[in-house]
Coordinates of C-alpha atoms and ligand atoms in Angstrom, one line a residue:
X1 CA 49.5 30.6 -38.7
X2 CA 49.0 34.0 -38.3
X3 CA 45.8 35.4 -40.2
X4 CA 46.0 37.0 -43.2
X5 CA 42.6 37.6 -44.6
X6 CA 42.3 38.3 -48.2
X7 CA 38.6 38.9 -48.5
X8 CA 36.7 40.6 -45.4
X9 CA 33.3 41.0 -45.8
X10 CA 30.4 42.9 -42.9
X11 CA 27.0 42.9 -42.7
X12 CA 26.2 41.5 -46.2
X13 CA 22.4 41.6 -46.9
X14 CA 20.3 40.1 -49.6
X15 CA 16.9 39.5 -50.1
X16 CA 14.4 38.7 -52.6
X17 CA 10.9 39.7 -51.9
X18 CA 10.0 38.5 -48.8
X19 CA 13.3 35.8 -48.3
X20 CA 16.9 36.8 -46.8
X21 CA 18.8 35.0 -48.7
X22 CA 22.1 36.4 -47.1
X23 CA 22.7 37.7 -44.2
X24 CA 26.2 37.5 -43.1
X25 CA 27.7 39.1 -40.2
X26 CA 31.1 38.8 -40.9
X27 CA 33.4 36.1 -43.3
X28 CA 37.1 36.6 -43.8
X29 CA 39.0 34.2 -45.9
X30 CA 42.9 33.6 -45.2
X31 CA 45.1 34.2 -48.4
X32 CA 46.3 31.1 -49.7
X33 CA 43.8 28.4 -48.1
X34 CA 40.8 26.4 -49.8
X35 CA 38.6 27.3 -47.9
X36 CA 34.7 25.6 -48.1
X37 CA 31.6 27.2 -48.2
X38 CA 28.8 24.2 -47.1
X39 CA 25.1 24.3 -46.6
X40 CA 21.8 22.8 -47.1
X41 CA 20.1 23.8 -50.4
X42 CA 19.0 27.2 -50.4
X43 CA 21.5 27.9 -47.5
X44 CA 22.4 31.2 -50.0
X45 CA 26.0 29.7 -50.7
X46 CA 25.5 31.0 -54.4
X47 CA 23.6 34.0 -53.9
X48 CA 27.0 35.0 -51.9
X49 CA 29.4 34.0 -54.5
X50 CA 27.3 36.5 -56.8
X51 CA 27.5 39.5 -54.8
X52 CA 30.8 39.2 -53.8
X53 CA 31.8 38.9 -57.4
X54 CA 29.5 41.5 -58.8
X55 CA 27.1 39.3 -60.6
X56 CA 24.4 40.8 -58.6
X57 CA 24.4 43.6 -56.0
X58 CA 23.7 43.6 -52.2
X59 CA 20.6 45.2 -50.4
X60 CA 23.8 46.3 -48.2
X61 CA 26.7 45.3 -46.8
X62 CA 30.6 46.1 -47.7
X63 CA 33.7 44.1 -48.2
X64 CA 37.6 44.6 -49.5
X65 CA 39.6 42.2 -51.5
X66 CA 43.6 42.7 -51.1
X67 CA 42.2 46.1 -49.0
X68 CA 40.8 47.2 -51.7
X69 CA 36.7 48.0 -51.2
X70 CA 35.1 46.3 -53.6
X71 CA 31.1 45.5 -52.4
X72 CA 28.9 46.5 -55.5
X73 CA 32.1 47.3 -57.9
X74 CA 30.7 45.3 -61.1
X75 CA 31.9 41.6 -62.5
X76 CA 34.1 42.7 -64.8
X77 CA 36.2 45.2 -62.3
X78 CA 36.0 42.2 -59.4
X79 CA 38.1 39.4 -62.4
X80 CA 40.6 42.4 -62.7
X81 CA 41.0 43.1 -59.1
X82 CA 42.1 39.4 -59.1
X83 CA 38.8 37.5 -58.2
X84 CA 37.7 35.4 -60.3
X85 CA 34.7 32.4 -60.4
X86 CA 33.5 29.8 -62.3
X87 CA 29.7 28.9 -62.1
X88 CA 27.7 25.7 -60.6
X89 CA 26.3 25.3 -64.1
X90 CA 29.3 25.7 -66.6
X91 CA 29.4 28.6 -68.6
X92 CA 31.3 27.3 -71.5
X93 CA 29.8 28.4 -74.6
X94 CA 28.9 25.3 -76.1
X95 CA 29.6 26.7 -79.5
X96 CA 32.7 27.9 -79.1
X97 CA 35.7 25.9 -79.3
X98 CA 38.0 25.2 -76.6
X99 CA 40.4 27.6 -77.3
X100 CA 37.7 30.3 -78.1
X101 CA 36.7 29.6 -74.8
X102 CA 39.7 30.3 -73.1
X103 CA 40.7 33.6 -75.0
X104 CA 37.5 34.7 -73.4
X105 CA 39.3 34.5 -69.8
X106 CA 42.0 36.1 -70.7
X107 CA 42.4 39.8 -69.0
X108 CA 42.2 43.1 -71.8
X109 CA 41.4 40.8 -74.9
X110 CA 43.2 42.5 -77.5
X111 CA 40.0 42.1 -80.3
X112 CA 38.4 44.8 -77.7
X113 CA 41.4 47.0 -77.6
X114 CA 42.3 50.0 -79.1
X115 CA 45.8 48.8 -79.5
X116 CA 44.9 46.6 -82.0
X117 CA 44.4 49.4 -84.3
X118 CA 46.5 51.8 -83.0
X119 CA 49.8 49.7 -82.3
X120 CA 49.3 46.5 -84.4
X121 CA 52.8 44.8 -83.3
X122 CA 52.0 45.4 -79.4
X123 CA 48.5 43.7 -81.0
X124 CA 50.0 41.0 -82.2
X125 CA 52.1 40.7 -79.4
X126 CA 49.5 40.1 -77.0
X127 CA 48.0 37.9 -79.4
X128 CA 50.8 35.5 -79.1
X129 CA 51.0 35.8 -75.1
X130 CA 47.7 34.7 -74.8
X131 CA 47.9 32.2 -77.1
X132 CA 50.9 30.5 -75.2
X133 CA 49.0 31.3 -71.9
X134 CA 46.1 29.0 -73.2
X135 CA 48.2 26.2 -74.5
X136 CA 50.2 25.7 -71.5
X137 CA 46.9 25.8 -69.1
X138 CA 45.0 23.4 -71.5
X139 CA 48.4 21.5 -71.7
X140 CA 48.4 21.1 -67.6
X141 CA 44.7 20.5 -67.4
X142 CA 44.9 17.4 -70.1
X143 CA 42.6 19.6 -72.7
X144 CA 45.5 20.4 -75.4
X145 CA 44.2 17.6 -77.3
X146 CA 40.4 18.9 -77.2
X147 CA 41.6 22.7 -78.4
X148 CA 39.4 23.3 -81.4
X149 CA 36.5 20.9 -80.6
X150 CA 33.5 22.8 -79.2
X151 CA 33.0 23.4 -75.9
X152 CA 29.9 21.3 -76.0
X153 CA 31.5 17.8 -76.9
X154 CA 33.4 17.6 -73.7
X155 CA 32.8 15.1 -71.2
X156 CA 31.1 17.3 -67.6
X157 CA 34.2 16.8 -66.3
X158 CA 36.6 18.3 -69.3
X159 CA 34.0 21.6 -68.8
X160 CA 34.6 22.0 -65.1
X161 CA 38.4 21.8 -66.0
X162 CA 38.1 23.7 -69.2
X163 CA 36.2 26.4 -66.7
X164 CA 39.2 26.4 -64.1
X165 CA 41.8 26.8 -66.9
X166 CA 40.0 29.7 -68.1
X167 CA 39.4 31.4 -65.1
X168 CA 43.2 30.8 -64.7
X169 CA 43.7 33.0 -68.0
X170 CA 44.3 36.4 -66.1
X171 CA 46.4 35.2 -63.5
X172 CA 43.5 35.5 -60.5
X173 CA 45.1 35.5 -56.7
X174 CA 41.5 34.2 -55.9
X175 CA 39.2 32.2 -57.3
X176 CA 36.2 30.8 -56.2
X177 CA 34.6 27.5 -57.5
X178 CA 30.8 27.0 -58.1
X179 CA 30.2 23.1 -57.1
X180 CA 33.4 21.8 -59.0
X181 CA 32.7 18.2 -58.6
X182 CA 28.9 18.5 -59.4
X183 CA 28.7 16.7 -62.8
X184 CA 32.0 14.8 -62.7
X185 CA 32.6 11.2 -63.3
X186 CA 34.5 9.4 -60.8
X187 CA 37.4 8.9 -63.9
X188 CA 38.2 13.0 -63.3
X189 CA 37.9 13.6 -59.2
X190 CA 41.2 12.9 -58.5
X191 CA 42.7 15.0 -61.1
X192 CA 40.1 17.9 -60.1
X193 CA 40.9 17.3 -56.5
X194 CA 44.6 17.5 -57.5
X195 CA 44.3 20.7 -59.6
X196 CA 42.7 22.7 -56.8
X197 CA 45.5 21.6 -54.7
X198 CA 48.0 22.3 -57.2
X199 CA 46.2 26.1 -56.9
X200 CA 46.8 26.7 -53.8
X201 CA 50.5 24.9 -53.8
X202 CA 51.4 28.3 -56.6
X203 CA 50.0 30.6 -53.5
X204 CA 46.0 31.0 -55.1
X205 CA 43.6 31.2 -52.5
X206 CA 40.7 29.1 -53.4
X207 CA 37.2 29.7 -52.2
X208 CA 34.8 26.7 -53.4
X209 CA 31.2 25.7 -52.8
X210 CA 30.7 22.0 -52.6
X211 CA 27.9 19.4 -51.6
X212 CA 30.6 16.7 -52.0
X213 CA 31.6 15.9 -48.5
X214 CA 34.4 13.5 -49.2
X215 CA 35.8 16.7 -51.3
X216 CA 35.3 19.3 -48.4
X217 CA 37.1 16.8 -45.7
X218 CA 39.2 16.2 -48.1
X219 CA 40.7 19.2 -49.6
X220 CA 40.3 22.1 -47.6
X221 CA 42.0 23.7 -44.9
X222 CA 38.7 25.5 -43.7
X223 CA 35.2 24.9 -43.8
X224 CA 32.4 27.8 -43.3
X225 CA 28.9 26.6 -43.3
X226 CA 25.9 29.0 -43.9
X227 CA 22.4 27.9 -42.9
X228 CA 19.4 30.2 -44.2
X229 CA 21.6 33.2 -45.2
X230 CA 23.7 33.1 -41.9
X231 CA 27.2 31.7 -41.4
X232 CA 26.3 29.3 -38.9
X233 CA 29.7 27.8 -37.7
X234 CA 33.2 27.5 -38.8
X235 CA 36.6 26.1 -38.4
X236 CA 39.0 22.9 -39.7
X237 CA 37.2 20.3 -41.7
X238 CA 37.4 17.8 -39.0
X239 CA 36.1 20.3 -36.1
X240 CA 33.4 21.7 -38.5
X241 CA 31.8 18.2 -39.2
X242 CA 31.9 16.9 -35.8
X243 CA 29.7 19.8 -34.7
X244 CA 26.3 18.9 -34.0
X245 CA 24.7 22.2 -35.4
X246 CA 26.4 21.6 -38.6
X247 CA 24.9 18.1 -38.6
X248 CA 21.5 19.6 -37.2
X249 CA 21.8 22.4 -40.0
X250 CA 22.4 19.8 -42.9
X251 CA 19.5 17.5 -41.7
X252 CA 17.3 19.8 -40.5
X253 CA 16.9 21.2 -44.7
X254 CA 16.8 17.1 -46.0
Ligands
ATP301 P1 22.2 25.3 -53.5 O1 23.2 24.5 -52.6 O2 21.0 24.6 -53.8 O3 22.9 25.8 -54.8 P2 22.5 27.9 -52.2 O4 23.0 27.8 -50.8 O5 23.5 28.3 -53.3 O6 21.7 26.6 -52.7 P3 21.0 30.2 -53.1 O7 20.9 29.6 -54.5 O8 22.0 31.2 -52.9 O9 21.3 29.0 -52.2 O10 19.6 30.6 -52.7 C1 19.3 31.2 -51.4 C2 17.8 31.6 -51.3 O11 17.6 32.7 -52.2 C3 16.9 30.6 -51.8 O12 15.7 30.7 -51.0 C4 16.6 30.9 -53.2 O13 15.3 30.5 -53.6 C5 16.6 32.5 -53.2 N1 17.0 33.1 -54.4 C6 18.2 33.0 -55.0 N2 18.3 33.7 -56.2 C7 17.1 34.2 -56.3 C8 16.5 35.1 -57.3 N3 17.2 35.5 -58.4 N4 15.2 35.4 -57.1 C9 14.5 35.0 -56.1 N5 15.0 34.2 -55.1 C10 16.3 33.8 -55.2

């Protein structure tokens, strides 16, 4: 296929102290592929996923989503731009309900808004939209049931979905996945694995980051592996884990 890169990221540098943590050349990832991000521990996998989402700002470097520049524009701007993450440790709020939780994805939440005082039918309106938005994403990911239990009484599994429905609540054109299977009981794979497909089936690109090897070979049409900060080699699944740096790269941080 011809490419059609939705994120396009240069010279993207970060350190801490005295460590590079990232140092990428150049990464593009092709609108509507899941594409992996693989690497030994400490590789900078996540420390990439942060700055590229504005959860933490580059020593330098640029990049553009959809053309747009976006390298050290702020988390919240990056979710409305259309990119949107979930995190290797789940942030659902424990003490929030499941439905709570997803309101909290949703884009301009109408508690924040001026409307609500200003235009109280175009409030309530909204209200209702989001409302329906939530059902029908807890409804697909098998949570409907769970809606007012707390966030913190679901299985490890039933967060990482709860996390993808709500980062599904404004309707991203990218999202990237912290470690989706980490945590998850063999019971919910399939239906993970099957979700993330179903993402990309509706045209979402999906960008993941994933120890899980069966997953990666699995599920994704691309596979770009970073070793100490640098994207060492990528390509298709099956020409990406036949390479002998990749295997060198792995073994070489065990
Ligand atoms: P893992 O697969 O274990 O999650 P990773 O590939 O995501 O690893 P990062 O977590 O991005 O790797 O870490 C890259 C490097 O940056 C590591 O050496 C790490 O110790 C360092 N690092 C990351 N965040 C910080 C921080 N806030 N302060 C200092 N060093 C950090």
């Amino acid at each position: 296929a011809k490419p059609d890169p939705i994120l396009v990221a240069d010279d993207v540098v970060r350190r801490f102290g005295g460590i590079t943590a990232v140092d990428v050349r150049h990464i593009e990832v092709q609108r509507g592929t899941i594409t992996a991000l693989i690497g030994p521990n400490g590789a900078g996998k996540t420390t990439l996923f942060n700055l590229l989402t504005g959860f933490d700002r580059p020593n330098s470097g640029s990049w553009t989503f959809e053309g747009r520049s976006l390298g050290g524009v702020p988390a919240a701007r990056v979710s409305k731009a259309g990119m949107v993450r979930t995190f290797q440790l789940t942030k659902a709020l424990s003490r929030m309900t499941v439905m709570e939780n997803m309101r909290l994805g949703a884009k301009d939440q109408p508690g924040e808004s001026l409307v609500k005082a200003l235009v109280p039918p175009l409030w309530r309106a909204r209200e209702k939209e989001i409302t329906a938005k939530a059902e029908e994403l807890l409804d697909r990911f098998k949570l409907y049931e769970k809606r007012d239990d707390f966030a913190g009484s679901l299985s490890g599994g039933q967060r990482k979905l709860l996390e993808m429905a709500r980062a599904l609540m404004s309707d991203p054109t990218m999202v990237m996945l912290d470690e989706p299977m980490a945590g998850v009981n063999p019971a919910l794979t399939q239906s993970l694995l099957g979700h993330i497909q179903g993402l990309r089936d509706q045209g979402t690109t999906v960008l993941f980051v994933e120890h899980d090897m069966h997953m990666v070979r699995h599920i994704s049409d691309w596979v770009a592996v970073m070793a100490e900060g640098r994207l060492v080699a990528e390509g298709t699944p099956g020409t990406v884990m036949a390479d002998p740096a990749v295997i060198d790269a792995y073994l070489g941080a065990h």
